[in-house]
Amino acid sequence: MAERIMVKGNEAMAEAAVRAGCRLYFGYPITPQSEFTEYMARRMPEVDGVFLQSESEVAAVNMVYGAACTGHRVMTSTSSPGFSLMQEGVSYIAGAMLPAVFVNVVRGGPGLGDIQPAQSDYFQSTKGGGHGDYHLIVLAPGSIQEAVDLMETAFRLADNYRVPVMMLADGMLGQMMEPVVFPEYVKLDGINDHSSWALRGTDGREPHKVTSFDIDPVRLEEMNTETHKVYEEIRSKEIRFETHDLEDADYILVGYGTMGRILGSVVKMARKQGIKVGLFRPISLWPFPYDELKKAAKGKRFCTVVEMSTGQMVEDVRLSVEGALPVHFYGRTGGMVPTPDEVFKELVRLIG
Amino acid sequence: MEKATYKKPKSLAEKEFSYCPGCHHGIIHRLVAEVIDELEIQGKTLMVAPVGCSVFAYEFFDVDGTVAPHGRAPAVATGMKRAMPERMVFTYQGDGDLAAIGTAEIIHAANRGEKITTIFVNNAIYGMTGGQMAPTTLLGMKTTTSPYGRKAETEGFPIHVSELLKETAGIVYLERVSVSSPQEVIKAKAAIKKAFIAQKKGLGFSLVEVLSTCPTNWGLDPVESINWLNENMKKEYPIGVFVDKVGDIK
Amino acid sequence: MSKNFVKIDEERCKGCGLCINFCPKKVLSFSDKFNSKGYRPAQQHDLENCIGCGFCYMMCPDAAITVFKETAEV
C-alpha cells in the first residue's frame, strides 16, 4: 500500500506535478507559494528536469509559453499579484491553444493585499483575467490530497484540449500540512503526442506556426470560433463537483476549495442539531456546474454561498438557480477565514 | 554557362514581405536565412517573432515559429531552448520591442547566458504603430509623439542597447552592424553567422544589433534614408564588435 | 550580351530603388510598367555591362533578385 506522508500543500502539489510528468518549471518567488518554487528548485535536477527562476512573473509566463510551444508538460506557480502580472501571457497561451498548467495560491487582495488565504481571484480565474475571448479550465481542490490527485488531471486536460489549466488553491491549502498519498509516476509515452503542431524543428516537414494572431478578421473569427468549440466540449464533459447530504436537505451550502471543506464541518454541526443542510462543492469552477447545481437546489428552501471574498462565485450560483430559491451570501475577506462556528451561526440566523 | 550565384535562400519562405519599400527588415531577414542555410540548421531552428513591423517574421522563414507578446521574445525563446536544448532558437526584435517594453527580458536572457540568438533591428522609431518615439530615437528627431523633436529634459536620451548589454557576463557575441551598403551587408552577415555559431557551440547568449532605416516614418525615400542613417545614426550608435568570446570560427 | 545578368521578380519588387542606387555599372533602372501592387519594379536595361557582382541582390529588401554569373564550363 502506498505510503502516507505529512507534507505541506505547496510541496505536495509540486511533487504531484513531477509525478504527472512535468519536467519544465518556470517561476518567481511570492508568498504564500514560495515553497512550491523552492521544492521545484531541489526536485527538478533529480529528475533531469528544468527549473528556472525568472526575473519576473511576466517573464515566467512567457517562458511557459515558449516551452509549451514545444508540446512538453510545463507549469508555473504563483500567488495573486503574480498571477495578475501573468495575464498577458495567459491570454497568449489560451489564444495560441497551448497546454500549460498554472497554480495560483491565492492571497488577500486587491493590490498588495496580504499573504493570508483568500478566494478573491475567482472572477480573474474564471471570467478571463487577461484580454480577449478565452477560458482556463479552473480546478479548485478542497484538500491537499485532492490537489495532489487533481494535478495529473490538470496536465491531462491541458494536453487533451490544448488549453491552459489552473489549479486555484489558496494560502491555507498551500501552507498547511496533511498526510498525503502520492500517485505513481505517469508514463508520458503517447499521452501528450503533440507532434502534429508543436514547434520542435521541421526536420524536413512543413513548418509549424503557433500564434494567437491573425491580421485578417475573417480568419481570426474562425480561429476564435474553433477555440470556442473546444470550450463547448469542455463544458459538456469536464464538470466536476462533490455533494454531501443533499438528498433530504432543506438548505444548501455552496463553497469551493478550502471554504468547501469548512462547509463540510458546518453540515456536520447542523445535522447534529437536526438542521437538514447539504453541501454542494464545485471542483471545476470553469466550467461551472450550472445545471448540476440547479438540479441539486431544486425544492430547497434557500442556498447560502460562503466565500473568502466579498462575493464572487455567488454570481454563478445565482445564474445556476435562476431565481428558483433565495441565494444568500456570507463572506470574509482580506485573508480572514470564516470558522465553522460563525458560518453555522449565520445559517441559524438565516433560517430564523 | 551561367549559374545563379546569388538567389533567395532556401529557408526564406515564398511569402512576399509585408515591409514598406526600402525598409531594411527584408535585407536582414535574407541574411538570417542565408546563415541558416549555410549552417544547415533549417530543420532544427525555432524562431520567435516580436510585436511590431516584424510581427509577421514568423511567416517569412520556413522554420518552426511563433510570435511573442510585445518585448517577451527572449523569455519565450528561453522556454523553448530549455525545453529543446539541442535546437537552435533565435528571436527577431525591433527597438520598440526590445529596448522599451522588453528591457528586462533581454537583459536577463543575456545575463543568464541563455543559449539563444537575438537579431535586434534598431531604426530609432516605432514603425508598426505609425512612427512614434522609441527609446532609441535620436535627440532632436521628430516623431508623432515627439513632434517638436526629442528633448533630453523631458524624453531622456537615446538608449544604447549594445553598450548596456556588453556588461552582462553571459553574453558571448555582441556586435552592432548596418546594412547600408553591399560591403556592410557582407559584414552584417558575418556577424549574424558568428552569433549563430556561438549558439551552436553552446557558448552563451549572442546578439547582433542591426541599424536599419524606416523610410516611411522618417519621411525620406529609401536612398535618402540610408544617407540619414550614415550621417546620424552611426554617430549615436557606432558600428563595432562589443563582445567576442567565440574566437576564430574557421 | 554579357553572360552575367540579373533576374528581378517583378511581383516581389516594391520599386525602392536600392539596387539601382548601388549598382556599380548602372545597368538597372525603374521599369515603365507597374506591377500588381502598383509599384514600378526595377529592371535591367543594360544587358551588356552587368558584372554579376551581386550588390543589387545584397541591397534588395525583398529578396526579389537572382544574379547569374558566367562560370567556366564544367
XYZ file of C-alpha atoms in Angstrom:
676
model
C 0.000 0.000 0.000
C 1.183 3.468 -0.845
C 2.786 5.383 1.962
C 1.026 8.289 3.666
C 3.392 11.122 4.454
C 2.930 14.502 6.121
C 3.602 17.200 3.621
C 2.959 20.881 3.096
C 0.409 21.785 0.426
C 2.769 23.720 -1.815
C 5.349 20.948 -1.759
C 2.722 18.257 -2.237
C 1.373 19.960 -5.349
C 4.903 20.378 -6.719
C 5.705 16.695 -6.157
C 2.411 15.731 -7.776
C 3.350 17.810 -10.821
C 6.679 15.997 -11.090
C 4.865 12.658 -10.896
C 2.437 13.912 -13.548
C 5.369 14.180 -15.912
C 6.116 17.894 -15.647
C 9.819 18.419 -16.294
C 9.743 22.147 -17.030
C 9.094 24.669 -14.302
C 9.497 28.427 -14.575
C 8.602 30.595 -11.613
C 9.190 33.608 -9.442
C 9.065 33.625 -5.634
C 5.964 35.023 -3.984
C 4.352 34.325 -0.623
C 2.401 32.149 0.152
C 3.544 29.807 -2.618
C 7.336 30.147 -2.474
C 7.791 26.598 -1.116
C 6.433 25.404 -4.462
C 9.210 27.188 -6.330
C 11.835 26.095 -3.791
C 10.687 22.491 -3.993
C 10.988 22.537 -7.774
C 14.483 24.021 -7.495
C 15.513 20.975 -5.450
C 13.449 18.380 -7.255
C 13.829 19.135 -10.975
C 17.565 18.360 -11.137
C 16.809 14.945 -9.555
C 14.551 14.039 -12.481
C 16.637 15.724 -15.205
C 14.023 18.437 -15.413
C 14.331 22.170 -15.919
C 13.946 24.665 -13.100
C 14.380 28.326 -13.867
C 13.784 31.242 -11.537
C 12.738 34.032 -13.854
C 13.268 37.759 -13.427
C 9.526 38.345 -13.026
C 6.160 36.657 -13.359
C 5.898 38.366 -16.735
C 8.999 36.518 -17.881
C 7.913 33.271 -16.176
C 4.637 33.049 -18.055
C 6.398 33.743 -21.333
C 8.929 31.017 -20.624
C 5.942 28.759 -20.055
C 4.575 29.943 -23.409
C 7.853 29.125 -25.155
C 8.178 25.699 -23.556
C 4.508 24.942 -24.219
C 5.149 25.676 -27.913
C 7.317 22.557 -27.933
C 4.428 20.469 -26.561
C 6.140 19.353 -23.369
C 4.418 19.404 -19.990
C 5.220 22.750 -18.393
C 3.956 24.740 -15.459
C 4.379 27.710 -13.197
C 3.043 28.564 -9.770
C 2.362 31.931 -8.241
C 0.090 33.875 -5.946
C -2.465 36.571 -6.719
C -0.341 39.655 -7.585
C 1.963 37.382 -9.576
C -0.931 35.904 -11.483
C -2.123 39.412 -12.326
C 1.270 40.009 -13.913
C 0.922 36.795 -15.897
C -2.399 37.715 -17.500
C -0.848 38.916 -20.748
C 0.924 35.613 -21.232
C -2.092 33.566 -20.162
C -4.151 35.293 -22.832
C -1.486 34.489 -25.454
C -1.247 30.874 -24.287
C -5.011 30.493 -24.481
C -5.136 32.265 -27.848
C -2.382 30.087 -29.273
C -4.106 26.982 -27.840
C -1.147 25.783 -25.820
C -1.224 23.264 -22.981
C 0.145 24.583 -19.694
C -0.656 24.345 -16.001
C -0.838 27.248 -13.560
C -1.126 27.048 -9.803
C -2.469 30.135 -8.062
C -2.118 30.015 -4.286
C -4.492 32.890 -3.701
C -3.793 35.530 -1.076
C -5.683 38.579 0.134
C -6.112 41.429 -2.314
C -6.620 43.749 -4.085
C -3.274 45.389 -4.692
C -0.502 44.171 -2.463
C -3.193 42.875 -0.093
C -1.666 40.462 2.379
C -0.261 36.949 2.444
C -3.203 35.172 4.105
C -5.619 32.784 2.365
C -8.306 34.280 0.159
C -10.677 33.382 -2.656
C -10.852 36.815 -4.185
C -9.357 35.799 -7.553
C -12.438 33.832 -8.628
C -13.509 36.402 -11.212
C -9.975 36.724 -12.568
C -9.608 32.956 -12.862
C -12.985 32.011 -14.274
C -14.071 35.034 -16.282
C -10.888 35.814 -18.141
C -8.393 37.984 -16.353
C -6.491 38.839 -19.494
C -7.835 40.305 -22.734
C -9.905 38.533 -25.339
C -12.414 35.675 -25.501
C -10.818 32.788 -23.664
C -11.142 30.460 -20.717
C -8.909 28.496 -18.450
C -10.080 25.224 -17.026
C -10.118 26.062 -13.319
C -9.884 23.290 -10.738
C -10.372 24.064 -7.052
C -9.146 21.330 -4.710
C -10.561 21.230 -1.191
C -7.685 19.348 0.430
C -4.030 18.646 -0.197
C -4.834 15.071 -1.187
C -7.351 16.315 -3.709
C -4.852 18.847 -5.036
C -2.348 16.035 -5.498
C -4.913 13.847 -7.221
C -6.080 16.668 -9.479
C -2.589 17.609 -10.614
C -2.311 14.848 -13.191
C -5.867 15.649 -14.277
C -4.804 19.244 -14.798
C -1.933 18.237 -17.088
C -4.074 15.692 -18.902
C -6.845 18.215 -19.562
C -4.282 20.743 -20.771
C -2.850 18.150 -23.165
C -6.188 16.802 -24.360
C -7.798 20.144 -25.109
C -4.689 22.291 -25.664
C -5.838 24.854 -23.110
C -4.236 26.367 -20.043
C -5.463 24.786 -16.824
C -5.388 26.437 -13.432
C -5.278 24.860 -10.025
C -6.935 27.501 -7.875
C -5.655 26.977 -4.375
C -5.363 29.425 -1.510
C -2.862 30.313 1.180
C -4.431 27.809 3.566
C -4.033 24.900 1.169
C -0.520 25.995 0.257
C 0.739 26.410 3.796
C -0.898 23.671 5.859
C 0.387 20.118 6.260
C -1.646 16.953 5.845
C -0.982 13.271 5.339
C -0.912 12.548 1.629
C -0.611 9.516 -0.600
C 1.218 10.303 -3.824
C 0.261 8.664 -7.103
C 2.684 6.653 -9.207
C 4.807 8.403 -11.828
C 2.908 8.899 -15.064
C 4.383 7.335 -18.170
C 4.139 10.007 -20.807
C 4.592 7.863 -23.900
C 1.755 8.677 -26.251
C -0.146 10.766 -23.711
C 0.967 14.095 -24.980
C 1.876 13.478 -28.574
C 1.792 16.990 -29.930
C 3.944 16.277 -32.948
C 1.218 17.488 -35.348
C 1.554 21.096 -34.250
C 4.411 21.551 -31.772
C 7.494 23.608 -32.584
C 10.366 21.145 -32.478
C 12.224 21.947 -35.699
C 10.926 20.968 -39.115
C 13.437 18.177 -39.848
C 12.153 18.264 -43.402
C 8.406 18.558 -42.724
C 6.335 21.695 -43.387
C 7.000 24.418 -40.793
C 4.634 24.670 -37.825
C 3.465 28.100 -36.711
C 1.950 28.685 -33.294
C 0.375 32.086 -32.736
C -2.585 33.826 -31.189
C -2.531 36.174 -34.136
C -4.215 36.728 -37.474
C -4.386 40.176 -39.013
C -7.401 39.115 -41.100
C -10.606 39.497 -39.043
C -12.358 36.756 -41.013
C -9.654 34.257 -40.149
C -9.306 35.476 -36.561
C -13.022 34.944 -36.080
C -12.638 31.431 -37.463
C -9.760 30.830 -35.075
C -11.784 32.059 -32.104
C -14.774 30.005 -33.194
C -12.629 26.872 -33.298
C -11.335 27.624 -29.810
C -14.859 28.070 -28.567
C -15.897 24.725 -29.988
C -13.235 23.251 -27.740
C -14.630 25.241 -24.810
C -18.097 23.856 -25.577
C -16.731 20.331 -25.489
C -15.050 21.052 -22.165
C -18.324 22.455 -20.826
C -20.113 19.250 -21.763
C -17.502 16.806 -20.467
C -15.410 18.278 -17.698
C -17.802 19.404 -14.987
C -16.568 18.341 -11.563
C -18.279 18.772 -8.200
C -18.989 17.000 -4.955
C -22.123 16.876 -2.819
C -22.857 15.822 0.765
C -26.163 15.177 2.497
C -28.154 16.866 -0.242
C -30.961 14.357 -0.685
C -33.132 15.283 2.308
C -31.668 18.745 2.852
C -33.856 21.806 3.348
C -30.951 24.156 2.894
C -27.922 24.041 0.661
C -24.489 25.423 1.347
C -22.202 26.183 -1.576
C -18.464 26.747 -1.305
C -15.292 25.725 -3.136
C -11.733 24.873 -2.175
C -10.801 25.454 1.454
C -14.202 27.018 2.100
C -15.975 23.977 0.689
C -14.086 21.857 3.177
C -15.022 24.133 6.090
C -18.659 23.946 4.982
C -18.388 20.170 5.328
C -17.855 20.733 9.060
C -20.777 23.144 9.163
C -23.042 20.496 7.623
C -21.996 18.022 10.349
C -22.619 20.585 13.121
C -26.031 21.433 11.721
C -27.053 17.828 11.213
C -26.172 17.087 14.843
C -28.671 19.752 15.812
C -31.317 18.379 13.493
C -30.957 21.044 10.820
C -31.116 19.413 7.417
C -28.327 21.045 5.461
C -26.460 19.723 2.460
C -23.284 20.786 0.692
C -22.567 21.462 -2.952
C -18.867 21.923 -3.654
C -17.922 22.862 -7.222
C -14.500 21.435 -8.102
C -14.362 22.726 -11.666
C -15.001 26.455 -11.360
C -14.744 26.740 -15.108
C -16.645 25.001 -16.468
C -19.032 25.802 -13.609
C -21.612 23.118 -12.740
C -24.606 25.351 -13.514
C -27.086 22.598 -14.413
C -25.932 20.255 -11.681
C -26.299 22.930 -9.040
C -29.696 23.916 -10.390
C -30.798 20.310 -10.073
C -29.304 19.974 -6.604
C -31.022 23.138 -5.397
C -34.460 22.081 -6.602
C -37.002 22.125 -3.814
C -34.613 23.521 -1.202
C -35.674 26.496 0.913
C -32.589 28.574 0.317
C -28.999 28.434 -0.680
C -26.093 30.069 1.133
C -22.819 30.700 -0.614
C -19.764 31.158 1.579
C -16.522 32.524 0.175
C -13.309 34.095 1.370
C -14.187 37.157 -0.677
C -16.850 39.823 -0.790
C -18.889 37.630 -3.121
C -17.717 36.354 -6.491
C -18.784 32.752 -7.100
C -22.183 33.711 -5.674
C -22.914 35.296 -9.049
C -22.514 31.940 -10.786
C -24.690 30.305 -8.136
C -27.426 32.846 -8.830
C -27.074 32.157 -12.558
C -27.409 28.446 -11.804
C -30.602 28.507 -9.752
C -32.262 31.116 -11.937
C -34.213 32.649 -9.094
C -35.821 29.355 -8.059
C -34.788 29.936 -4.449
C -33.211 32.715 -2.401
C -29.413 32.842 -2.605
C -27.671 34.297 0.458
C -24.046 35.185 0.753
C -21.627 35.108 3.644
C -18.018 36.045 3.194
C -14.869 37.191 4.951
C -12.139 38.978 3.127
C -8.618 40.319 3.434
C -7.216 36.953 4.453
C -9.808 36.194 7.142
C -11.111 32.629 7.064
C -14.694 32.006 8.271
C -14.834 29.413 11.043
C -17.428 26.621 11.052
C -18.971 28.256 14.149
C -19.524 31.604 12.548
C -20.944 30.088 9.370
C -23.233 27.908 11.476
C -24.453 30.966 13.396
C -25.128 32.720 10.102
C -27.067 29.703 8.877
C -29.173 29.650 12.041
C -29.821 33.383 11.681
C -30.951 32.927 8.087
C -33.276 30.077 8.997
C -34.711 32.483 11.569
C 27.322 28.686 -68.827
C 25.607 30.926 -66.277
C 24.941 29.938 -62.740
C 22.695 31.646 -60.171
C 25.350 32.891 -57.791
C 23.025 34.989 -55.682
C 19.493 33.764 -55.097
C 16.804 33.789 -52.468
C 17.909 31.476 -49.658
C 16.062 28.229 -49.103
C 14.935 28.934 -45.562
C 13.227 32.153 -46.601
C 9.528 31.453 -47.285
C 7.922 32.214 -50.631
C 5.572 34.700 -48.985
C 6.260 38.286 -50.030
C 7.472 40.581 -47.260
C 4.937 42.953 -45.760
C 7.514 45.683 -45.218
C 7.480 49.133 -46.816
C 9.652 49.755 -49.879
C 13.307 50.188 -48.912
C 12.888 49.001 -45.322
C 15.940 47.087 -44.168
C 13.977 44.320 -42.443
C 13.935 42.405 -45.718
C 17.705 42.584 -46.108
C 18.190 41.422 -42.533
C 15.665 38.584 -42.951
C 17.552 37.412 -46.006
C 20.869 37.459 -44.174
C 19.455 35.389 -41.322
C 18.054 32.915 -43.846
C 21.389 32.725 -45.682
C 23.137 31.958 -42.398
C 20.573 29.274 -41.534
C 21.143 27.719 -44.953
C 24.906 27.860 -44.704
C 24.956 26.326 -41.223
C 22.456 23.700 -42.420
C 20.201 24.256 -39.438
C 16.872 24.971 -41.146
C 15.309 21.743 -39.893
C 16.318 22.326 -36.308
C 15.721 26.035 -35.847
C 12.869 27.626 -33.881
C 12.179 31.327 -34.207
C 10.349 33.866 -32.100
C 8.925 36.927 -33.830
C 8.173 40.115 -31.879
C 5.346 42.614 -31.895
C 5.979 45.482 -34.277
C 6.597 45.631 -38.033
C 8.339 42.267 -37.929
C 5.396 40.610 -36.158
C 4.961 38.685 -39.422
C 8.557 37.491 -39.452
C 7.456 34.005 -38.393
C 5.711 33.718 -41.766
C 8.773 34.743 -43.743
C 11.030 31.908 -42.654
C 10.465 28.257 -43.452
C 11.237 27.203 -39.897
C 9.013 26.462 -36.908
C 7.984 29.740 -35.321
C 5.788 31.737 -33.027
C 5.041 35.347 -32.079
C 5.819 36.512 -28.564
C 3.916 39.120 -26.613
C 5.452 42.565 -27.024
C 9.017 42.531 -25.696
C 8.861 38.993 -24.298
C 10.616 37.148 -27.113
C 13.765 36.400 -25.044
C 11.606 34.793 -22.327
C 9.647 32.779 -24.902
C 12.898 31.712 -26.559
C 14.279 30.760 -23.141
C 11.324 28.438 -22.560
C 11.811 26.868 -25.986
C 15.529 26.426 -25.622
C 15.271 24.947 -22.130
C 12.655 22.514 -23.434
C 14.703 21.624 -26.512
C 18.341 22.438 -25.745
C 19.597 20.715 -28.867
C 17.639 23.061 -31.139
C 18.697 26.472 -32.413
C 16.427 29.268 -31.164
C 16.505 32.869 -32.272
C 14.444 35.965 -31.620
C 13.968 38.770 -34.093
C 13.090 42.039 -32.382
C 12.800 45.723 -33.112
C 13.909 48.573 -30.884
C 10.444 49.334 -29.544
C 10.007 45.693 -28.626
C 13.459 45.014 -27.218
C 14.668 48.344 -25.883
C 11.466 49.626 -24.253
C 8.858 47.139 -23.100
C 11.219 44.166 -23.298
C 14.210 45.635 -21.477
C 14.008 43.274 -18.525
C 13.652 40.152 -20.643
C 16.623 40.913 -22.905
C 18.954 41.871 -20.060
C 18.161 38.775 -18.045
C 18.310 36.401 -21.005
C 21.738 37.849 -21.821
C 22.853 37.734 -18.219
C 21.799 34.109 -17.806
C 23.866 33.333 -20.851
C 20.771 31.813 -22.388
C 21.922 29.840 -25.418
C 19.808 31.751 -27.892
C 20.497 34.373 -30.537
C 18.771 37.723 -30.878
C 18.656 39.785 -34.048
C 17.933 43.309 -32.860
C 16.813 45.771 -35.508
C 17.268 49.388 -34.472
C 15.609 52.015 -36.641
C 15.123 54.606 -33.883
C 11.350 54.655 -34.204
C 8.143 52.657 -33.715
C 7.221 51.565 -37.232
C 4.079 49.452 -36.984
C 2.140 51.863 -34.805
C 2.932 54.770 -37.085
C 6.190 56.496 -36.247
C 6.142 57.192 -32.516
C 9.215 57.947 -30.432
C 11.260 54.916 -29.433
C 13.791 54.759 -26.611
C 16.372 54.733 -29.403
C 15.038 57.884 -31.098
C 17.813 60.419 -31.559
C 17.791 63.758 -29.756
C 16.042 66.352 -31.851
C 14.377 63.710 -34.005
C 10.748 64.450 -34.780
C 8.256 61.625 -34.363
C 4.495 61.593 -33.904
C 4.944 61.554 -30.125
C 7.917 63.925 -30.087
C 6.507 66.348 -32.651
C 8.855 69.144 -31.545
C 11.888 66.893 -31.603
C 13.099 64.602 -28.802
C 14.359 66.626 -25.858
C 16.624 65.098 -23.244
C 14.997 67.105 -20.411
C 11.591 65.571 -20.964
C 12.118 62.421 -23.037
C 15.514 61.289 -21.858
C 18.357 60.083 -24.018
C 18.662 57.520 -26.798
C 19.276 54.147 -25.172
C 22.368 52.206 -26.211
C 21.396 48.570 -26.018
C 24.686 47.018 -27.096
C 26.673 49.245 -24.743
C 24.375 48.206 -21.874
C 24.444 44.519 -22.728
C 28.190 44.257 -23.105
C 28.473 44.372 -19.311
C 26.428 41.186 -18.872
C 28.658 38.206 -18.233
C 26.505 35.702 -20.100
C 26.867 37.338 -23.487
C 29.429 35.704 -25.772
C 28.921 37.560 -29.023
C 27.693 41.111 -29.461
C 28.157 43.296 -32.494
C 26.472 46.356 -33.951
C 26.321 46.401 -37.722
C 24.479 48.183 -40.503
C 23.276 47.125 -43.930
C 23.680 50.479 -45.640
C 25.965 49.294 -48.427
C 26.888 45.968 -50.013
C 30.146 45.951 -48.042
C 28.267 46.431 -44.765
C 25.767 43.746 -45.759
C 28.648 41.304 -46.088
C 29.957 42.281 -42.647
C 26.483 42.079 -41.129
C 26.080 38.571 -42.445
C 29.412 37.541 -40.960
C 28.269 38.926 -37.594
C 24.949 37.073 -37.734
C 26.762 33.910 -38.689
C 29.132 34.227 -35.779
C 26.220 34.844 -33.416
C 24.537 31.635 -34.585
C 27.797 29.722 -34.344
C 28.145 30.950 -30.749
C 24.809 29.332 -30.014
C 25.604 26.206 -31.963
C 28.713 25.781 -29.884
C 26.624 26.220 -26.730
C 28.731 29.137 -25.536
C 26.008 31.504 -24.350
C 23.862 34.396 -25.449
C 24.559 36.214 -28.704
C 23.061 39.341 -30.188
C 23.577 41.338 -33.350
C 22.203 44.869 -33.408
C 21.460 45.971 -36.943
C 20.940 49.660 -37.677
C 18.062 49.986 -40.065
C 16.174 52.651 -41.951
C 12.470 53.359 -41.703
C 11.839 55.373 -44.860
C 8.088 55.619 -44.299
C 8.215 57.002 -40.780
C 11.377 59.010 -41.285
C 9.671 60.707 -44.230
C 12.605 60.067 -46.560
C 12.991 57.974 -49.665
C 14.949 54.707 -49.334
C 18.234 56.159 -50.589
C 17.930 59.381 -48.548
C 17.163 57.186 -45.542
C 20.459 55.382 -45.931
C 22.262 58.709 -46.106
C 20.460 59.869 -42.972
C 21.371 56.650 -41.180
C 25.018 57.011 -42.166
C 25.189 60.648 -41.077
C 23.139 60.495 -37.879
C 22.521 57.027 -36.515
C 26.088 55.837 -36.844
C 27.268 58.808 -34.746
C 24.883 57.895 -31.937
C 25.275 54.149 -32.389
C 28.816 53.377 -33.556
C 29.333 50.181 -35.514
C 31.614 47.588 -33.977
C 32.189 44.396 -32.030
C 31.405 44.760 -28.326
C 31.917 41.207 -27.146
C 33.549 38.294 -28.907
C 34.225 35.206 -26.845
C 33.661 32.951 -29.832
C 37.107 33.317 -31.289
C 38.167 32.104 -34.675
C 35.354 30.240 -36.385
C 37.366 28.940 -39.283
C 25.092 40.148 -74.381
C 27.127 39.704 -71.225
C 26.792 36.302 -69.687
C 26.209 37.991 -66.359
C 22.677 39.155 -65.746
C 20.038 39.630 -63.091
C 16.512 38.361 -62.913
C 14.117 40.542 -60.960
C 10.875 39.121 -59.617
C 8.618 41.967 -60.721
C 5.853 40.987 -58.348
C 8.075 40.860 -55.250
C 9.828 44.120 -56.157
C 8.484 47.241 -54.446
C 10.452 49.699 -56.525
C 12.533 51.034 -53.638
C 15.470 51.696 -55.963
C 18.241 50.469 -53.656
C 19.530 48.034 -56.275
C 19.573 50.812 -58.871
C 21.427 53.095 -56.467
C 24.092 50.560 -55.549
C 24.704 49.038 -58.988
C 28.320 49.944 -59.817
C 27.700 49.614 -63.555
C 24.335 51.367 -63.589
C 22.700 48.615 -65.600
C 19.442 48.805 -63.591
C 16.563 51.273 -63.780
C 12.873 51.560 -62.968
C 10.516 49.887 -65.376
C 7.824 51.928 -67.097
C 5.325 49.256 -66.152
C 3.549 48.823 -62.855
C 3.267 45.536 -61.010
C 0.012 44.340 -59.461
C 0.775 46.173 -56.210
C 1.231 49.419 -58.088
C 4.992 49.636 -57.843
C 7.334 50.277 -60.736
C 9.780 47.407 -60.399
C 13.465 47.586 -61.170
C 14.664 46.141 -64.448
C 17.976 45.507 -66.137
C 18.011 47.873 -69.088
C 21.666 47.398 -69.952
C 22.247 43.822 -70.961
C 25.914 44.266 -71.821
C 27.670 45.565 -68.751
C 26.484 43.555 -65.735
C 29.489 42.162 -63.886
C 27.483 39.825 -61.685
C 28.817 41.429 -58.501
C 25.630 40.766 -56.547
C 25.388 44.247 -54.995
C 21.801 44.548 -56.188
C 20.958 41.231 -54.573
C 22.655 42.236 -51.336
C 20.765 45.507 -51.057
C 17.392 44.166 -52.171
C 14.990 44.271 -49.193
C 12.506 41.981 -50.925
C 14.633 39.017 -51.944
C 13.455 39.737 -55.471
C 16.768 39.458 -57.292
C 18.667 36.476 -58.618
C 22.108 37.088 -60.062
C 23.523 34.869 -62.780
C 27.211 34.913 -63.363
C 29.239 33.407 -66.119
C 31.160 30.422 -64.877
C 33.707 28.197 -66.510
C 32.249 25.207 -68.299
C 32.393 22.111 -66.178
